[in-house]
């Protein structure tokens, strides 16, 4: 393919993106450290060594690329705005700027009539402001950092007034914060949405299970969820993504409340952990869908449908530096198990080092097959 894609960041999402790109002979240039996950599986002279926060390096990448996209939303959107004058940036810098501030993102969605968890911004990180926010959204609440949040770092559950001080201390006084109404969800759901130049498509609704605010398991399709909720969640996700400009895949995280109400938790303007299962379980993966969307290549809703039920389990770093290899050796013994290791070197506790996907003709079979591996992973819990 003639167009070259430039990516800010080269971690595991970039690695899986370029695995899809290689099959289509699409050149993907990564801006990241020399031996980052993505660069390890992509050998050409278009990569740029450096930080995706470095202006000069971004300009270098721009000069070698036709479309620039991101692997992470915590990027300098003023740089993206500048380079958008000379290169196609997808999704647009406006979208990334809006989404990277989780409070602004929610206000934007609300403006378009999309249901989100009720949120109040704190003018400053003070007890008084938190107290006043608590009066609006009630207690318990989730105190959140507006920016730079991932894997729950940036969240602090506030159960009673006694937690005010520790919450503010934990999140830091120099961060912009907001308080979110506690969602007593029965399930967490997620939908990967693909925005192309003409259409907004969606992958099926999946169930995500978080442990310590970090995604642990993904069930596709979501278990015990009616067809109607599955469809409603996809519709809500498509509606939410339609509120933003630009092309590409978006990960939409939702809460399903006990009365079957759906609320948006947050949106990621990029491939997402809850969409890894699509590599094995769908005709076109979230990574290939992203490439097709940003490059205006054809894509069909049918390509995003589930071929077989699937379960994804994240491999998190344990106590020893090669705990992920020990896990992979165990996983190799099991039927129908696809292992992805990310090439990050030595494991750090709790860090995402890889994942496995198990597909089977029925969800109960997939559950049975993966159960010993969940137990193995739990032995080495972070
Ligand atoms: P990510 O890695 O998905 O970007 P993040 O750091 O942006 O995570 P959130 O998605 O805001 O964090 O929250 C992480 C998890 O914390 C959620 O998936 C959910 O389990 C829990 N959580 C977040 N907000 C609330 C809420 N308002 N009420 C109850 N639980 C919540
Ligand atoms: Mg987030
Ligand atoms: Mg999240």
mmCIF file of C-alpha atoms and ligand atoms in Angstrom:
data_model
loop_
_atom_site.group_PDB
_atom_site.id
_atom_site.type_symbol
_atom_site.label_atom_id
_atom_site.label_comp_id
_atom_site.label_asym_id
_atom_site.label_seq_id
_atom_site.Cartn_x
_atom_site.Cartn_y
_atom_site.Cartn_z
ATOM 1 C CA UNK A 1 0.000 0.000 0.000
ATOM 2 C CA UNK A 2 1.326 3.416 -0.869
ATOM 3 C CA UNK A 3 0.396 5.411 2.242
ATOM 4 C CA UNK A 4 2.691 5.278 5.259
ATOM 5 C CA UNK A 5 1.272 5.424 8.770
ATOM 6 C CA UNK A 6 3.127 7.192 11.596
ATOM 7 C CA UNK A 7 2.321 6.286 15.202
ATOM 8 C CA UNK A 8 3.068 8.210 18.403
ATOM 9 C CA UNK A 9 4.097 5.423 20.784
ATOM 10 C CA UNK A 10 5.274 1.875 20.101
ATOM 11 C CA UNK A 11 4.032 -0.372 22.883
ATOM 12 C CA UNK A 12 1.886 -3.495 22.673
ATOM 13 C CA UNK A 13 -0.967 -1.786 20.821
ATOM 14 C CA UNK A 14 1.494 -0.629 18.160
ATOM 15 C CA UNK A 15 3.004 -4.112 18.025
ATOM 16 C CA UNK A 16 -0.385 -5.695 17.291
ATOM 17 C CA UNK A 17 -1.198 -2.873 14.852
ATOM 18 C CA UNK A 18 1.931 -3.546 12.818
ATOM 19 C CA UNK A 19 1.291 -7.300 12.898
ATOM 20 C CA UNK A 20 -1.948 -6.504 11.018
ATOM 21 C CA UNK A 21 -0.236 -3.898 8.807
ATOM 22 C CA UNK A 22 2.487 -6.323 7.717
ATOM 23 C CA UNK A 23 -0.097 -8.632 6.113
ATOM 24 C CA UNK A 24 -1.299 -5.728 3.979
ATOM 25 C CA UNK A 25 2.207 -4.391 3.273
ATOM 26 C CA UNK A 26 1.365 -1.117 4.977
ATOM 27 C CA UNK A 27 4.463 0.645 6.302
ATOM 28 C CA UNK A 28 4.017 1.752 9.903
ATOM 29 C CA UNK A 29 6.596 4.152 11.371
ATOM 30 C CA UNK A 30 6.829 4.251 15.153
ATOM 31 C CA UNK A 31 8.114 7.058 17.305
ATOM 32 C CA UNK A 32 9.378 5.472 20.521
ATOM 33 C CA UNK A 33 12.550 4.100 22.147
ATOM 34 C CA UNK A 34 14.810 2.054 19.798
ATOM 35 C CA UNK A 35 13.771 -1.453 20.878
ATOM 36 C CA UNK A 36 10.177 -0.773 21.845
ATOM 37 C CA UNK A 37 7.595 -3.576 21.513
ATOM 38 C CA UNK A 38 6.311 -2.408 18.136
ATOM 39 C CA UNK A 39 9.712 -1.802 16.531
ATOM 40 C CA UNK A 40 10.839 -5.340 17.384
ATOM 41 C CA UNK A 41 8.440 -6.782 14.784
ATOM 42 C CA UNK A 42 8.918 -4.142 12.092
ATOM 43 C CA UNK A 43 12.200 -3.739 10.224
ATOM 44 C CA UNK A 44 12.462 -0.733 7.879
ATOM 45 C CA UNK A 45 14.105 2.680 7.973
ATOM 46 C CA UNK A 46 10.956 4.742 8.659
ATOM 47 C CA UNK A 47 11.023 4.522 12.457
ATOM 48 C CA UNK A 48 12.043 7.442 14.648
ATOM 49 C CA UNK A 49 13.926 6.948 17.919
ATOM 50 C CA UNK A 50 12.874 9.190 20.763
ATOM 51 C CA UNK A 51 9.969 10.173 22.945
ATOM 52 C CA UNK A 52 6.475 10.718 21.562
ATOM 53 C CA UNK A 53 6.468 13.871 23.724
ATOM 54 C CA UNK A 54 9.441 15.378 21.859
ATOM 55 C CA UNK A 55 8.494 18.062 19.296
ATOM 56 C CA UNK A 56 11.521 17.527 17.015
ATOM 57 C CA UNK A 57 10.949 13.772 16.944
ATOM 58 C CA UNK A 58 7.272 14.286 16.057
ATOM 59 C CA UNK A 59 8.282 16.531 13.158
ATOM 60 C CA UNK A 60 10.697 13.824 11.995
ATOM 61 C CA UNK A 61 7.942 11.240 12.086
ATOM 62 C CA UNK A 62 5.584 13.573 10.232
ATOM 63 C CA UNK A 63 8.077 14.027 7.407
ATOM 64 C CA UNK A 64 8.151 10.244 6.858
ATOM 65 C CA UNK A 65 4.404 9.586 7.136
ATOM 66 C CA UNK A 66 1.180 10.259 5.220
ATOM 67 C CA UNK A 67 -1.235 9.646 8.099
ATOM 68 C CA UNK A 68 -0.311 10.117 11.764
ATOM 69 C CA UNK A 69 -2.207 8.260 14.492
ATOM 70 C CA UNK A 70 -1.704 7.531 18.192
ATOM 71 C CA UNK A 71 -1.295 4.493 20.375
ATOM 72 C CA UNK A 72 -1.947 6.472 23.525
ATOM 73 C CA UNK A 73 -4.131 9.543 24.186
ATOM 74 C CA UNK A 74 -1.652 11.225 26.536
ATOM 75 C CA UNK A 75 0.086 13.103 23.738
ATOM 76 C CA UNK A 76 0.763 16.795 23.069
ATOM 77 C CA UNK A 77 -2.321 17.783 21.069
ATOM 78 C CA UNK A 78 -0.823 21.219 20.327
ATOM 79 C CA UNK A 79 1.905 19.414 18.398
ATOM 80 C CA UNK A 80 -0.779 17.358 16.631
ATOM 81 C CA UNK A 81 -2.624 20.560 15.764
ATOM 82 C CA UNK A 82 0.544 21.968 14.245
ATOM 83 C CA UNK A 83 1.427 18.909 12.170
ATOM 84 C CA UNK A 84 -2.189 18.526 10.989
ATOM 85 C CA UNK A 85 -1.431 21.417 8.622
ATOM 86 C CA UNK A 86 0.979 19.180 6.726
ATOM 87 C CA UNK A 87 -0.133 15.609 7.406
ATOM 88 C CA UNK A 88 -3.450 13.814 7.919
ATOM 89 C CA UNK A 89 -3.907 13.262 11.695
ATOM 90 C CA UNK A 90 -6.440 10.563 12.654
ATOM 91 C CA UNK A 91 -8.462 10.712 14.772
ATOM 92 C CA UNK A 92 -8.368 14.508 14.799
ATOM 93 C CA UNK A 93 -6.365 16.475 17.362
ATOM 94 C CA UNK A 94 -9.617 18.073 18.594
ATOM 95 C CA UNK A 95 -10.962 14.617 19.430
ATOM 96 C CA UNK A 96 -7.798 13.552 21.245
ATOM 97 C CA UNK A 97 -7.655 16.855 23.153
ATOM 98 C CA UNK A 98 -11.256 16.466 24.279
ATOM 99 C CA UNK A 99 -10.924 12.800 25.209
ATOM 100 C CA UNK A 100 -7.638 13.111 27.112
ATOM 101 C CA UNK A 101 -9.429 15.319 29.646
ATOM 102 C CA UNK A 102 -11.927 12.816 31.085
ATOM 103 C CA UNK A 103 -14.141 15.571 32.522
ATOM 104 C CA UNK A 104 -14.249 17.575 29.255
ATOM 105 C CA UNK A 105 -14.979 14.301 27.449
ATOM 106 C CA UNK A 106 -18.013 13.702 29.686
ATOM 107 C CA UNK A 107 -19.302 17.266 29.273
ATOM 108 C CA UNK A 108 -18.993 16.893 25.504
ATOM 109 C CA UNK A 109 -20.920 13.598 25.487
ATOM 110 C CA UNK A 110 -23.604 15.058 27.711
ATOM 111 C CA UNK A 111 -24.038 17.971 25.326
ATOM 112 C CA UNK A 112 -24.916 15.434 22.631
ATOM 113 C CA UNK A 113 -27.396 13.615 24.870
ATOM 114 C CA UNK A 114 -25.175 10.615 25.642
ATOM 115 C CA UNK A 115 -25.689 9.145 29.127
ATOM 116 C CA UNK A 116 -22.572 9.428 31.316
ATOM 117 C CA UNK A 117 -21.886 9.072 35.042
ATOM 118 C CA UNK A 118 -22.724 12.393 36.745
ATOM 119 C CA UNK A 119 -19.509 14.379 37.287
ATOM 120 C CA UNK A 120 -18.409 17.607 38.973
ATOM 121 C CA UNK A 121 -15.076 19.326 38.398
ATOM 122 C CA UNK A 122 -13.122 20.510 41.451
ATOM 123 C CA UNK A 123 -11.866 24.110 41.142
ATOM 124 C CA UNK A 124 -8.878 23.121 43.265
ATOM 125 C CA UNK A 125 -7.743 20.018 45.123
ATOM 126 C CA UNK A 126 -9.167 21.079 48.494
ATOM 127 C CA UNK A 127 -11.359 19.501 51.183
ATOM 128 C CA UNK A 128 -13.963 22.246 50.669
ATOM 129 C CA UNK A 129 -14.238 21.579 46.940
ATOM 130 C CA UNK A 130 -14.453 17.828 47.516
ATOM 131 C CA UNK A 131 -17.104 18.331 50.170
ATOM 132 C CA UNK A 132 -19.164 20.457 47.833
ATOM 133 C CA UNK A 133 -18.785 17.930 44.964
ATOM 134 C CA UNK A 134 -19.866 15.206 47.412
ATOM 135 C CA UNK A 135 -23.062 17.113 48.079
ATOM 136 C CA UNK A 136 -23.846 17.080 44.358
ATOM 137 C CA UNK A 137 -22.976 13.487 43.406
ATOM 138 C CA UNK A 138 -23.399 11.865 46.835
ATOM 139 C CA UNK A 139 -21.132 9.460 48.702
ATOM 140 C CA UNK A 140 -19.500 7.130 47.910
ATOM 141 C CA UNK A 141 -17.955 8.792 44.864
ATOM 142 C CA UNK A 142 -14.959 8.149 42.641
ATOM 143 C CA UNK A 143 -12.410 10.967 42.712
ATOM 144 C CA UNK A 144 -10.588 11.066 39.398
ATOM 145 C CA UNK A 145 -7.709 12.866 37.800
ATOM 146 C CA UNK A 146 -8.935 14.675 34.676
ATOM 147 C CA UNK A 147 -5.782 13.844 32.697
ATOM 148 C CA UNK A 148 -2.954 11.286 32.374
ATOM 149 C CA UNK A 149 -5.084 8.487 33.831
ATOM 150 C CA UNK A 150 -4.660 4.819 32.932
ATOM 151 C CA UNK A 151 -5.153 1.431 34.608
ATOM 152 C CA UNK A 152 -6.957 3.156 37.478
ATOM 153 C CA UNK A 153 -3.904 5.267 38.404
ATOM 154 C CA UNK A 154 -5.635 8.588 38.826
ATOM 155 C CA UNK A 155 -8.729 7.139 40.550
ATOM 156 C CA UNK A 156 -9.458 7.094 44.272
ATOM 157 C CA UNK A 157 -12.686 5.687 45.761
ATOM 158 C CA UNK A 158 -14.073 8.035 48.418
ATOM 159 C CA UNK A 159 -16.454 6.117 50.672
ATOM 160 C CA UNK A 160 -16.972 8.587 53.498
ATOM 161 C CA UNK A 161 -15.792 12.044 54.562
ATOM 162 C CA UNK A 162 -12.913 10.318 56.370
ATOM 163 C CA UNK A 163 -11.392 9.492 52.958
ATOM 164 C CA UNK A 164 -11.284 13.135 51.754
ATOM 165 C CA UNK A 165 -7.774 13.832 53.009
ATOM 166 C CA UNK A 166 -6.200 10.589 51.825
ATOM 167 C CA UNK A 167 -7.905 10.880 48.407
ATOM 168 C CA UNK A 168 -6.509 14.379 47.843
ATOM 169 C CA UNK A 169 -3.078 13.308 49.062
ATOM 170 C CA UNK A 170 -3.061 10.216 46.863
ATOM 171 C CA UNK A 171 -4.022 12.077 43.679
ATOM 172 C CA UNK A 172 -1.804 15.079 44.373
ATOM 173 C CA UNK A 173 -2.607 18.720 44.829
ATOM 174 C CA UNK A 174 -1.245 19.845 41.466
ATOM 175 C CA UNK A 175 -3.583 17.734 39.355
ATOM 176 C CA UNK A 176 -6.964 18.807 38.019
ATOM 177 C CA UNK A 177 -9.558 16.569 39.622
ATOM 178 C CA UNK A 178 -13.234 15.756 39.265
ATOM 179 C CA UNK A 179 -15.704 13.749 41.296
ATOM 180 C CA UNK A 180 -17.867 11.097 39.701
ATOM 181 C CA UNK A 181 -21.075 9.611 41.064
ATOM 182 C CA UNK A 182 -20.482 6.045 42.202
ATOM 183 C CA UNK A 183 -21.819 3.541 39.668
ATOM 184 C CA UNK A 184 -23.269 0.496 41.382
ATOM 185 C CA UNK A 185 -22.898 -1.467 38.197
ATOM 186 C CA UNK A 186 -23.993 -5.057 37.714
ATOM 187 C CA UNK A 187 -21.543 -5.425 34.817
ATOM 188 C CA UNK A 188 -18.894 -3.459 32.995
ATOM 189 C CA UNK A 189 -19.340 -3.636 29.237
ATOM 190 C CA UNK A 190 -17.209 -2.406 26.352
ATOM 191 C CA UNK A 191 -17.660 -1.979 22.628
ATOM 192 C CA UNK A 192 -15.022 -1.279 20.012
ATOM 193 C CA UNK A 193 -16.357 1.211 17.475
ATOM 194 C CA UNK A 194 -14.850 1.879 14.047
ATOM 195 C CA UNK A 195 -15.368 5.309 12.500
ATOM 196 C CA UNK A 196 -14.633 5.336 8.780
ATOM 197 C CA UNK A 197 -15.047 8.236 6.364
ATOM 198 C CA UNK A 198 -18.675 7.250 5.720
ATOM 199 C CA UNK A 199 -19.804 4.877 8.460
ATOM 200 C CA UNK A 200 -19.745 4.081 12.156
ATOM 201 C CA UNK A 201 -19.492 0.317 12.751
ATOM 202 C CA UNK A 202 -19.268 -1.675 15.961
ATOM 203 C CA UNK A 203 -17.775 -4.928 17.190
ATOM 204 C CA UNK A 204 -19.947 -6.970 19.625
ATOM 205 C CA UNK A 205 -20.586 -5.971 23.226
ATOM 206 C CA UNK A 206 -18.096 -7.570 25.599
ATOM 207 C CA UNK A 207 -17.924 -7.916 29.360
ATOM 208 C CA UNK A 208 -14.804 -6.627 31.090
ATOM 209 C CA UNK A 209 -13.664 -7.651 34.535
ATOM 210 C CA UNK A 210 -11.304 -5.308 36.336
ATOM 211 C CA UNK A 211 -9.221 -6.153 39.362
ATOM 212 C CA UNK A 212 -7.616 -3.257 41.239
ATOM 213 C CA UNK A 213 -8.932 -0.983 38.452
ATOM 214 C CA UNK A 214 -6.912 -2.858 35.820
ATOM 215 C CA UNK A 215 -8.566 -4.912 33.109
ATOM 216 C CA UNK A 216 -8.109 -8.607 33.839
ATOM 217 C CA UNK A 217 -10.612 -10.548 31.708
ATOM 218 C CA UNK A 218 -12.759 -9.878 28.648
ATOM 219 C CA UNK A 219 -15.698 -12.106 27.686
ATOM 220 C CA UNK A 220 -16.976 -11.812 24.098
ATOM 221 C CA UNK A 221 -19.933 -11.732 23.930
ATOM 222 C CA UNK A 222 -20.855 -10.410 27.397
ATOM 223 C CA UNK A 223 -22.293 -13.256 29.508
ATOM 224 C CA UNK A 224 -25.860 -13.159 30.763
ATOM 225 C CA UNK A 225 -26.675 -10.069 28.707
ATOM 226 C CA UNK A 226 -29.795 -10.153 26.510
ATOM 227 C CA UNK A 227 -29.591 -9.549 22.774
ATOM 228 C CA UNK A 228 -31.460 -6.332 23.361
ATOM 229 C CA UNK A 229 -28.848 -4.983 25.840
ATOM 230 C CA UNK A 230 -26.063 -6.179 23.550
ATOM 231 C CA UNK A 231 -27.605 -4.137 20.719
ATOM 232 C CA UNK A 232 -28.392 -1.125 22.923
ATOM 233 C CA UNK A 233 -24.792 -1.026 24.161
ATOM 234 C CA UNK A 234 -23.505 -1.079 20.576
ATOM 235 C CA UNK A 235 -25.930 1.687 19.636
ATOM 236 C CA UNK A 236 -24.906 3.821 22.606
ATOM 237 C CA UNK A 237 -21.227 3.266 21.796
ATOM 238 C CA UNK A 238 -21.738 4.233 18.151
ATOM 239 C CA UNK A 239 -23.720 7.311 19.186
ATOM 240 C CA UNK A 240 -20.959 8.324 21.618
ATOM 241 C CA UNK A 241 -18.208 7.946 19.021
ATOM 242 C CA UNK A 242 -20.282 9.834 16.453
ATOM 243 C CA UNK A 243 -19.913 12.920 18.690
ATOM 244 C CA UNK A 244 -16.213 13.072 17.803
ATOM 245 C CA UNK A 245 -14.412 14.037 14.609
ATOM 246 C CA UNK A 246 -12.000 11.843 12.727
ATOM 247 C CA UNK A 247 -11.490 8.232 11.772
ATOM 248 C CA UNK A 248 -10.205 5.130 13.505
ATOM 249 C CA UNK A 249 -11.173 2.663 16.222
ATOM 250 C CA UNK A 250 -12.428 3.818 19.613
ATOM 251 C CA UNK A 251 -12.787 1.734 22.782
ATOM 252 C CA UNK A 252 -16.001 2.601 24.622
ATOM 253 C CA UNK A 253 -16.253 1.526 28.282
ATOM 254 C CA UNK A 254 -19.716 1.351 29.852
ATOM 255 C CA UNK A 255 -21.481 0.530 33.097
ATOM 256 C CA UNK A 256 -24.636 -1.603 33.058
ATOM 257 C CA UNK A 257 -26.726 -0.676 36.104
ATOM 258 C CA UNK A 258 -29.072 -3.146 37.852
ATOM 259 C CA UNK A 259 -32.118 -1.497 36.198
ATOM 260 C CA UNK A 260 -30.514 -2.130 32.762
ATOM 261 C CA UNK A 261 -29.527 1.527 32.273
ATOM 262 C CA UNK A 262 -26.295 1.970 30.321
ATOM 263 C CA UNK A 263 -23.847 4.771 31.140
ATOM 264 C CA UNK A 264 -20.620 5.632 29.364
ATOM 265 C CA UNK A 265 -17.581 5.411 31.640
ATOM 266 C CA UNK A 266 -14.969 6.615 29.164
ATOM 267 C CA UNK A 267 -13.768 6.459 25.587
ATOM 268 C CA UNK A 268 -10.284 5.693 24.286
ATOM 269 C CA UNK A 269 -9.446 7.133 20.833
ATOM 270 C CA UNK A 270 -7.376 4.092 19.781
ATOM 271 C CA UNK A 271 -7.229 0.283 19.844
ATOM 272 C CA UNK A 272 -8.094 -0.954 23.322
ATOM 273 C CA UNK A 273 -7.376 -3.818 25.716
ATOM 274 C CA UNK A 274 -11.045 -4.875 25.524
ATOM 275 C CA UNK A 275 -10.610 -5.437 21.758
ATOM 276 C CA UNK A 276 -7.602 -7.810 21.745
ATOM 277 C CA UNK A 277 -9.983 -10.768 21.355
ATOM 278 C CA UNK A 278 -10.896 -9.538 17.840
ATOM 279 C CA UNK A 279 -7.545 -10.825 16.504
ATOM 280 C CA UNK A 280 -8.715 -14.430 16.833
ATOM 281 C CA UNK A 281 -12.499 -14.078 17.114
ATOM 282 C CA UNK A 282 -13.482 -11.747 14.239
ATOM 283 C CA UNK A 283 -12.770 -11.724 10.483
ATOM 284 C CA UNK A 284 -11.085 -8.300 10.806
ATOM 285 C CA UNK A 285 -9.310 -7.371 14.061
ATOM 286 C CA UNK A 286 -9.561 -3.985 15.783
ATOM 287 C CA UNK A 287 -6.027 -3.281 14.532
ATOM 288 C CA UNK A 288 -6.775 -4.006 10.888
ATOM 289 C CA UNK A 289 -10.057 -2.080 11.256
ATOM 290 C CA UNK A 290 -8.085 0.934 12.542
ATOM 291 C CA UNK A 291 -5.752 0.812 9.549
ATOM 292 C CA UNK A 292 -8.619 0.419 7.087
ATOM 293 C CA UNK A 293 -10.486 3.331 8.697
ATOM 294 C CA UNK A 294 -7.601 5.808 8.767
ATOM 295 C CA UNK A 295 -6.452 4.857 5.246
ATOM 296 C CA UNK A 296 -9.956 4.908 3.689
ATOM 297 C CA UNK A 297 -9.749 1.226 2.740
ATOM 298 C CA UNK A 298 -13.025 -0.727 2.431
ATOM 299 C CA UNK A 299 -14.600 -2.236 5.560
ATOM 300 C CA UNK A 300 -17.933 -3.964 6.172
ATOM 301 C CA UNK A 301 -19.995 -4.395 9.346
ATOM 302 C CA UNK A 302 -19.910 -8.162 8.672
ATOM 303 C CA UNK A 303 -16.118 -8.131 9.107
ATOM 304 C CA UNK A 304 -16.598 -7.182 12.756
ATOM 305 C CA UNK A 305 -18.933 -9.972 13.764
ATOM 306 C CA UNK A 306 -17.961 -12.659 16.238
ATOM 307 C CA UNK A 307 -17.033 -16.014 14.689
ATOM 308 C CA UNK A 308 -16.827 -17.857 18.007
ATOM 309 C CA UNK A 309 -17.154 -16.917 21.682
ATOM 310 C CA UNK A 310 -13.819 -15.786 23.117
ATOM 311 C CA UNK A 311 -12.216 -14.985 26.449
ATOM 312 C CA UNK A 312 -9.113 -12.839 26.871
ATOM 313 C CA UNK A 313 -6.945 -12.940 29.988
ATOM 314 C CA UNK A 314 -4.225 -10.350 30.567
ATOM 315 C CA UNK A 315 -0.804 -11.596 31.623
ATOM 316 C CA UNK A 316 0.342 -9.190 34.323
ATOM 317 C CA UNK A 317 3.873 -9.101 35.682
ATOM 318 C CA UNK A 318 4.283 -11.140 38.880
ATOM 319 C CA UNK A 319 7.012 -11.420 41.507
ATOM 320 C CA UNK A 320 9.818 -12.731 39.319
ATOM 321 C CA UNK A 321 11.235 -10.955 36.233
ATOM 322 C CA UNK A 322 10.184 -13.841 33.974
ATOM 323 C CA UNK A 323 6.788 -14.604 35.509
ATOM 324 C CA UNK A 324 5.160 -13.992 32.105
ATOM 325 C CA UNK A 325 7.297 -16.726 30.540
ATOM 326 C CA UNK A 326 6.308 -19.125 33.305
ATOM 327 C CA UNK A 327 2.680 -18.280 32.569
ATOM 328 C CA UNK A 328 3.148 -18.750 28.812
ATOM 329 C CA UNK A 329 4.793 -22.163 29.364
ATOM 330 C CA UNK A 330 1.750 -23.180 31.383
ATOM 331 C CA UNK A 331 -0.688 -21.764 28.813
ATOM 332 C CA UNK A 332 1.039 -23.691 25.988
ATOM 333 C CA UNK A 333 -0.180 -26.916 27.584
ATOM 334 C CA UNK A 334 -3.802 -25.975 27.057
ATOM 335 C CA UNK A 335 -6.016 -26.503 24.017
ATOM 336 C CA UNK A 336 -7.346 -23.608 21.930
ATOM 337 C CA UNK A 337 -5.103 -21.095 23.653
ATOM 338 C CA UNK A 338 -3.432 -18.313 21.697
ATOM 339 C CA UNK A 339 -0.580 -16.574 23.490
ATOM 340 C CA UNK A 340 0.606 -13.033 22.815
ATOM 341 C CA UNK A 341 3.739 -11.802 24.597
ATOM 342 C CA UNK A 342 4.638 -8.153 24.095
ATOM 343 C CA UNK A 343 8.441 -8.207 24.144
ATOM 344 C CA UNK A 344 8.761 -5.828 27.083
ATOM 345 C CA UNK A 345 11.739 -7.621 28.678
ATOM 346 C CA UNK A 346 11.725 -8.178 32.409
ATOM 347 C CA UNK A 347 8.347 -8.240 34.115
ATOM 348 C CA UNK A 348 7.374 -5.544 36.561
ATOM 349 C CA UNK A 349 4.692 -6.308 39.070
ATOM 350 C CA UNK A 350 1.225 -5.567 37.696
ATOM 351 C CA UNK A 351 2.505 -4.450 34.268
ATOM 352 C CA UNK A 352 0.757 -5.785 31.161
ATOM 353 C CA UNK A 353 3.279 -8.263 29.707
ATOM 354 C CA UNK A 354 0.984 -10.147 27.323
ATOM 355 C CA UNK A 355 -2.405 -11.777 27.036
ATOM 356 C CA UNK A 356 -4.038 -15.036 26.017
ATOM 357 C CA UNK A 357 -7.212 -15.599 24.023
ATOM 358 C CA UNK A 358 -9.280 -18.787 24.138
ATOM 359 C CA UNK A 359 -11.979 -19.279 21.484
ATOM 360 C CA UNK A 360 -14.457 -22.169 21.609
ATOM 361 C CA UNK A 361 -17.772 -23.128 19.986
ATOM 362 C CA UNK A 362 -19.655 -22.118 23.166
ATOM 363 C CA UNK A 363 -18.935 -19.720 26.039
ATOM 364 C CA UNK A 364 -19.200 -22.461 28.734
ATOM 365 C CA UNK A 365 -16.535 -24.440 26.860
ATOM 366 C CA UNK A 366 -14.285 -21.396 26.628
ATOM 367 C CA UNK A 367 -14.817 -20.772 30.357
ATOM 368 C CA UNK A 368 -13.914 -24.339 31.192
ATOM 369 C CA UNK A 369 -10.778 -24.228 29.047
ATOM 370 C CA UNK A 370 -9.467 -20.951 30.501
ATOM 371 C CA UNK A 371 -10.291 -21.706 34.164
ATOM 372 C CA UNK A 372 -6.962 -23.416 35.020
ATOM 373 C CA UNK A 373 -5.067 -20.507 33.505
ATOM 374 C CA UNK A 374 -7.042 -17.981 35.564
ATOM 375 C CA UNK A 375 -6.141 -20.031 38.634
ATOM 376 C CA UNK A 376 -2.483 -20.151 37.595
ATOM 377 C CA UNK A 377 -2.447 -16.359 37.107
ATOM 378 C CA UNK A 378 -4.139 -15.797 40.474
ATOM 379 C CA UNK A 379 -1.349 -17.677 42.275
ATOM 380 C CA UNK A 380 1.039 -14.887 41.289
ATOM 381 C CA UNK A 381 -1.358 -12.000 41.861
ATOM 382 C CA UNK A 382 0.145 -8.531 41.906
HETATM 383 P P1 LIG B 1 -8.157 2.794 31.676
HETATM 384 O O1 LIG B 1 -6.945 1.955 31.872
HETATM 385 O O2 LIG B 1 -9.382 2.002 31.262
HETATM 386 O O3 LIG B 1 -7.949 4.025 30.852
HETATM 387 P P2 LIG B 1 -8.650 4.681 33.842
HETATM 388 O O4 LIG B 1 -7.458 4.854 34.697
HETATM 389 O O5 LIG B 1 -8.972 5.749 32.861
HETATM 390 O O6 LIG B 1 -8.581 3.255 33.159
HETATM 391 P P3 LIG B 1 -11.444 4.392 34.669
HETATM 392 O O7 LIG B 1 -11.829 3.695 33.431
HETATM 393 O O8 LIG B 1 -12.017 5.722 34.942
HETATM 394 O O9 LIG B 1 -9.854 4.488 34.855
HETATM 395 O O10 LIG B 1 -11.757 3.464 35.927
HETATM 396 C C1 LIG B 1 -11.135 2.203 36.095
HETATM 397 C C2 LIG B 1 -12.119 1.262 36.762
HETATM 398 O O11 LIG B 1 -12.544 1.781 38.031
HETATM 399 C C3 LIG B 1 -13.418 1.082 35.974
HETATM 400 O O12 LIG B 1 -13.271 0.166 34.924
HETATM 401 C C4 LIG B 1 -14.351 0.633 37.084
HETATM 402 O O13 LIG B 1 -14.105 -0.717 37.422
HETATM 403 C C5 LIG B 1 -13.918 1.505 38.249
HETATM 404 N N1 LIG B 1 -14.718 2.767 38.249
HETATM 405 C C6 LIG B 1 -14.445 3.887 37.534
HETATM 406 N N2 LIG B 1 -15.366 4.847 37.718
HETATM 407 C C7 LIG B 1 -16.266 4.347 38.580
HETATM 408 C C8 LIG B 1 -17.474 4.856 39.165
HETATM 409 N N3 LIG B 1 -17.928 6.077 38.887
HETATM 410 N N4 LIG B 1 -18.151 4.034 40.014
HETATM 411 C C9 LIG B 1 -17.696 2.791 40.289
HETATM 412 N N5 LIG B 1 -16.575 2.261 39.786
HETATM 413 C C10 LIG B 1 -15.858 3.010 38.920
HETATM 414 MG MG1 LIG B 2 -8.902 5.725 30.823
HETATM 415 MG MG1 LIG B 3 -11.118 2.838 31.810
#
